[in-house]
Structure formats: C-alpha cells, structure tokens
C-alpha cells in the first residue's frame, strides 16, 4: 500500500506529482506529502489527511517551483497517521529525502545502532530509519547515493519501493524495489517514477517495471541504469509499451469510481472473453493455458489461493471446477496458507487470483507453492504486476483499471476467466456433455446482456437502500453457487458503509445465526432459480417466522419468493452455474447506495487500501 511518485526533467514537478498522488490515492490515503528541489534546497510539505489536504497546505507552506520532486500518499504501517509520520522523510543532515512503500522489518535494530552513532529520530516510522542508514553509509564509506542505497538495502529485511534524492546532487533520483511495485516512465529527457503507470500515462507510453531486488539510478541526460541490489551487477531493462489510456482512469461522469466500475461490467466481461470464447464454434482459447493444459488434467487437485473478493471468486470456481471438470479443489486464504505448512506436491496446480497482482499474502503463497514444486497459474487484472510475473503462466482478466477500493468488476471478470478454464478442462476430460458444454458457452456469451438488464433495477435498489440505510446489521444468505455471492455481498456492505454484515450458507443459518434474527435484522437472500430453490424458500419462511426483514434476489418472473419477501431485486434467468455473475450486481448496487446515503467515502473507505502489499 502507499503510493509513491517522482519526477525529474524540465517540466514543473509539482503539478505532475500532485496529480499523480491523486491517481494513486486508492493505494492509501491517511496522509500525504511532497518534496521539491527548488534550485537551492528542498521544499517539503506533508500532512495527515488526503491529497486534497496536502494541496491546501502546500499553498500556505512552500514554494512549488522546481523540476525534481517526489510525493507520497500513505497507508500507515509504523506509526499513527499524523503530520510527522507522513512521508517524505529527511535524513539527519537534511540532504537526503525519501519516500517509501512497504515495511522495513528490522528497523528497530538498525535504529538502535544509528542512535548509538548519534542519529536522532523525529517520527515513529521505519522509513526515517532507512534514509538515515543510507546517509550513514554514504558518509562512512564515502560513496555516491546509488552505492549507499545498494549497501543499505542489503542490510534491511522487509519490503520496499523507494525513491530518494540528494539535494547536493539534484540531477538524479535513486529508486529500488522489493515486494512493492515500481514503474519508471521514460520520456524525452525526463523520467517519472510511480507505484503504477497512471501518474504518467499522459506523458509517455514507455515504462520499465523494476523486478524485485532491482534498483535504478535515474539521471538526467543519461539512460536509466538498472542494477541488482544483491551484487550490483547491471541489468538490461525491458522497456514496455503501455496499453493504458487516460479515459480508463477517469470517472467518466459517474459520482464514484465504484459506480463507474459496476456499470462497466457488461463491457469488461465481454473484454474478458473477447477472442477467447468462440461460442458458435464450441471453442475456448486461453493463451496461457494451452501449453499447460496437461498439468491441469493430470493434477491431483487444484488449490486456489487469494484474499478478499478474489477469494470469493475462488470459492465460485471451486463449485464449477468440481461440478464440470471433476477436479478436487481447495480454496485457501493466502494469508493462512503461507504460514501453515500446507501439503503441496508436484501433482498440484495452484491458481492464484488477484486483481492488483500485488497482494503480499498471495505473492508469498505463490512463492511457497513454487518452492514445493507446484505449477502456479495466475488470474490477474493488472498487466505486468508482481503476481503475473511470479506465476508460471496465467490469464489476464482485462477488466481495465479498478480504482474504487471495493472490488466489483474484478470479481465478475475473475469468475468469467475461471468459468472458461473450468469449461475447457471439462471438455477435454469429457466430464461435461457436448450439449451442456455448448449451452454454457452460449449462456456465457449472454452474460453481459443479463448484467445490463440487472443494472436496470438500480433505481429500485436505491429505494430499498433508503429503507435499510440505518440498519446496524445485515445478514446475507445464499446456497451452492450463490453462497460465495452472499459472502461477497456482505463484504461489499461492510467495507464501504461500515455496517456490520455476515454472509452465510443459507442452510447453516439454523446452526447459529438464526438467533440474531428479529424485526431489526434485514436478511438479503439470494433465491434465484436453482437446484436448491425450494430449500431456500424454506429458509425464507424460517426468517419470516422470526420477523426478519427479507430482501430477496430473485429470477425475473418469480412468484413464490415475491410473495414472501419484503423487497425483491430481480435478475435475468441464467443457468445456476453462471448465476453469480448476475446475482452479485444488485448486491453491489445495494451496498453502494447505502454507503452514499450514509455519506461514506465510497471509493476510499476508512482503513483500507486498494492493493495490500503488506502482510
Ligand atoms: O488485488 P487483490 O485481488 O489481490 O486484492 C485482494 C483483496 O485485498 C481485495 O479483494 C479486497 O478484499 C477488496 N477491498 C474487496 O472489495
């Protein structure tokens, strides 16, 4: 988490950095800061709060003229969010200034040693320790900044993406990466540094993504020098052409990114299967899968690792993989998997699902699975992300940038990819009949249309949100394929409205949660056409008998649940196997409207960050 941005060139650095911070604010937004070299010294301003607070403060506090600068938007790890703990941080001499995304785990021991050497510390951060370690090495060893950074990083344990400059040598920025992303935009006689490419997309399409344990010295008038941190050897960097455009990272007339992203689902689901799903010919073609298909076919089992919403997509995949392809599937929280000495063999295939491709726990789970010989397949959205590079192969979801912290289009596009994989495997294994296979290909192709239809209930859903906006708790129930959707609906509500919500398999309700039900408890039940429809109806009766308020997601034309429920949200008819792709839509809208009505910051809910690059 945290966003970092930097610029060196001939333009004014401040507007580029400020705008870049606004674009990176999804990564963390509890404090922000900026440092500009003004031709004589460093102008530094930082504050608790958002980038907009920084902007106000900068106006009062510093001069912003200068063509070299760095900026930071923070998600606190060490030290509470306050002005002092905000980045950038100076070294004791005031010559070096640094921004950092990540955690230095052994900072405490280094800090003690530096204090003994006469260094003082003003913040509680690990970052201030790092910049002073660099300064100490630079002076002690009498080396240049780049060399000092390299030596220092060999002494630290943890994760980082850093950018640091020296006011005594204001023609270069030194950057380094381990575990947190760092992109370098290459312009004409100018360079950009950022956690992702969005801050510089209007200036250049050429970027270098540093690999882990790489650093770069970015000096004006020279090519970017990339080196290995371990042994200082030079690396020939790969300059990538970016496929991103400005429109994709703007709100496009919507009040929030989350709403824009909910509404983008019909088109991005199409993008996900475009060129991969040829329904009329009965073909599914997934580039990353073709060469590795036998690994899946011969696998003892598939282990899915992911976090949050991506984990919910993994749960949906468990149902479809087992149902169609008859491959045993285990779905694991990456954070638990990595620490519990799991049994993994060379006969296992691990699928790692991640929107950002940067989630630290998922990345660690992948590394563990690789060490133990498993084949690891990634389902990622962000092209070139750490997870997409760390996995043996994979499929991109092509959802486009997801900026709202609450995942929406990432979920449906992940399920789309996983559905295609499951169908393809089932076809090859012969575990699905030809007619069922063809039916599902055609139905999958229809999903964007069904999602569009589901979105038409928006006004009705807003009215339901109005009724329940003050509820203190919500229960979400679903069965089978829609149990993960219940979990996802509850997560969406919790994270953006701060209302407590629980997702449960509907039949489990009577084993405990039923005790919570009274007239104050709204219960969202996914009750679409399925093999369990009658059972879900019985669950609804049980809730009604205890005066619970029922909000049901039903298939268009449903009459039974309509009579029982207090409110209904209709979705088009789909096969049960594909229903999560549409039943999730009203739940996204419900949580969105409730959060807006409660005045929450929908795109940047408190305490959260878009990509969780710390464990
Ligand atoms: O980028 P990832 O998909 O790996 O992120 C995983 C979770 O952090 C993420 O899904 C999180 O739960 C979202 N805020 C949910 O909306």
Tab-separated table of C-alpha atoms and ligand atoms in Angstrom, residues 306-312 353-360 362 387 402 404-408 410 414 488 491-492 495 605 608-612, ligand 1:
chain	number	residue	atom	x	y	z
A	306	UNK	CA	-6.413	-15.472	-2.866
A	307	UNK	CA	-7.665	-12.799	-0.464
A	308	UNK	CA	-10.890	-10.845	-0.028
A	309	UNK	CA	-13.111	-10.590	-3.059
A	310	UNK	CA	-10.670	-12.640	-5.131
A	311	UNK	CA	-11.037	-15.414	-2.563
A	312	UNK	CA	-14.793	-15.285	-3.077
A	353	UNK	CA	-6.321	-14.947	-8.088
A	354	UNK	CA	-5.643	-11.249	-7.633
A	355	UNK	CA	-6.994	-8.054	-9.122
A	356	UNK	CA	-3.953	-5.948	-8.301
A	357	UNK	CA	-1.403	-8.712	-8.718
A	358	UNK	CA	0.445	-7.148	-5.778
A	359	UNK	CA	-1.232	-8.645	-2.701
A	360	UNK	CA	1.635	-9.597	-0.401
A	362	UNK	CA	-0.975	-14.083	-2.281
A	387	UNK	CA	1.851	-11.901	-9.335
A	402	UNK	CA	-10.189	-0.843	-10.965
A	404	UNK	CA	-12.634	2.004	-6.276
A	405	UNK	CA	-11.256	0.184	-3.245
A	406	UNK	CA	-14.273	-2.110	-3.231
A	407	UNK	CA	-13.763	-4.715	-5.930
A	408	UNK	CA	-16.654	-5.082	-8.326
A	410	UNK	CA	-12.641	-7.599	-10.801
A	414	UNK	CA	-12.306	-13.303	-12.463
A	488	UNK	CA	-19.181	-11.037	-1.303
A	491	UNK	CA	-18.030	-7.794	2.361
A	492	UNK	CA	-19.120	-5.017	-0.004
A	495	UNK	CA	-16.159	-2.178	3.662
A	605	UNK	CA	-13.294	3.714	2.715
A	608	UNK	CA	-8.475	0.231	3.607
A	609	UNK	CA	-6.217	0.431	0.584
A	610	UNK	CA	-6.639	-0.938	-2.892
A	611	UNK	CA	-3.608	-3.157	-3.014
A	612	UNK	CA	-2.477	-4.743	0.200
B	1	LIG	O1	-5.799	-7.240	-5.526
B	1	LIG	P1	-6.356	-8.465	-4.909
B	1	LIG	O2	-7.454	-9.051	-5.667
B	1	LIG	O3	-5.304	-9.485	-4.576
B	1	LIG	O4	-6.944	-7.958	-3.511
B	1	LIG	C1	-7.486	-8.840	-2.586
B	1	LIG	C2	-8.285	-8.107	-1.537
B	1	LIG	O5	-7.470	-7.225	-0.832
B	1	LIG	C3	-9.451	-7.331	-2.141
B	1	LIG	O6	-10.294	-8.154	-2.873
B	1	LIG	C4	-10.253	-6.635	-1.031
B	1	LIG	O7	-10.893	-7.576	-0.233
B	1	LIG	C5	-11.259	-5.660	-1.661
B	1	LIG	N1	-11.238	-4.414	-0.964
B	1	LIG	C6	-12.641	-6.166	-1.629
B	1	LIG	O8	-13.550	-5.282	-2.185
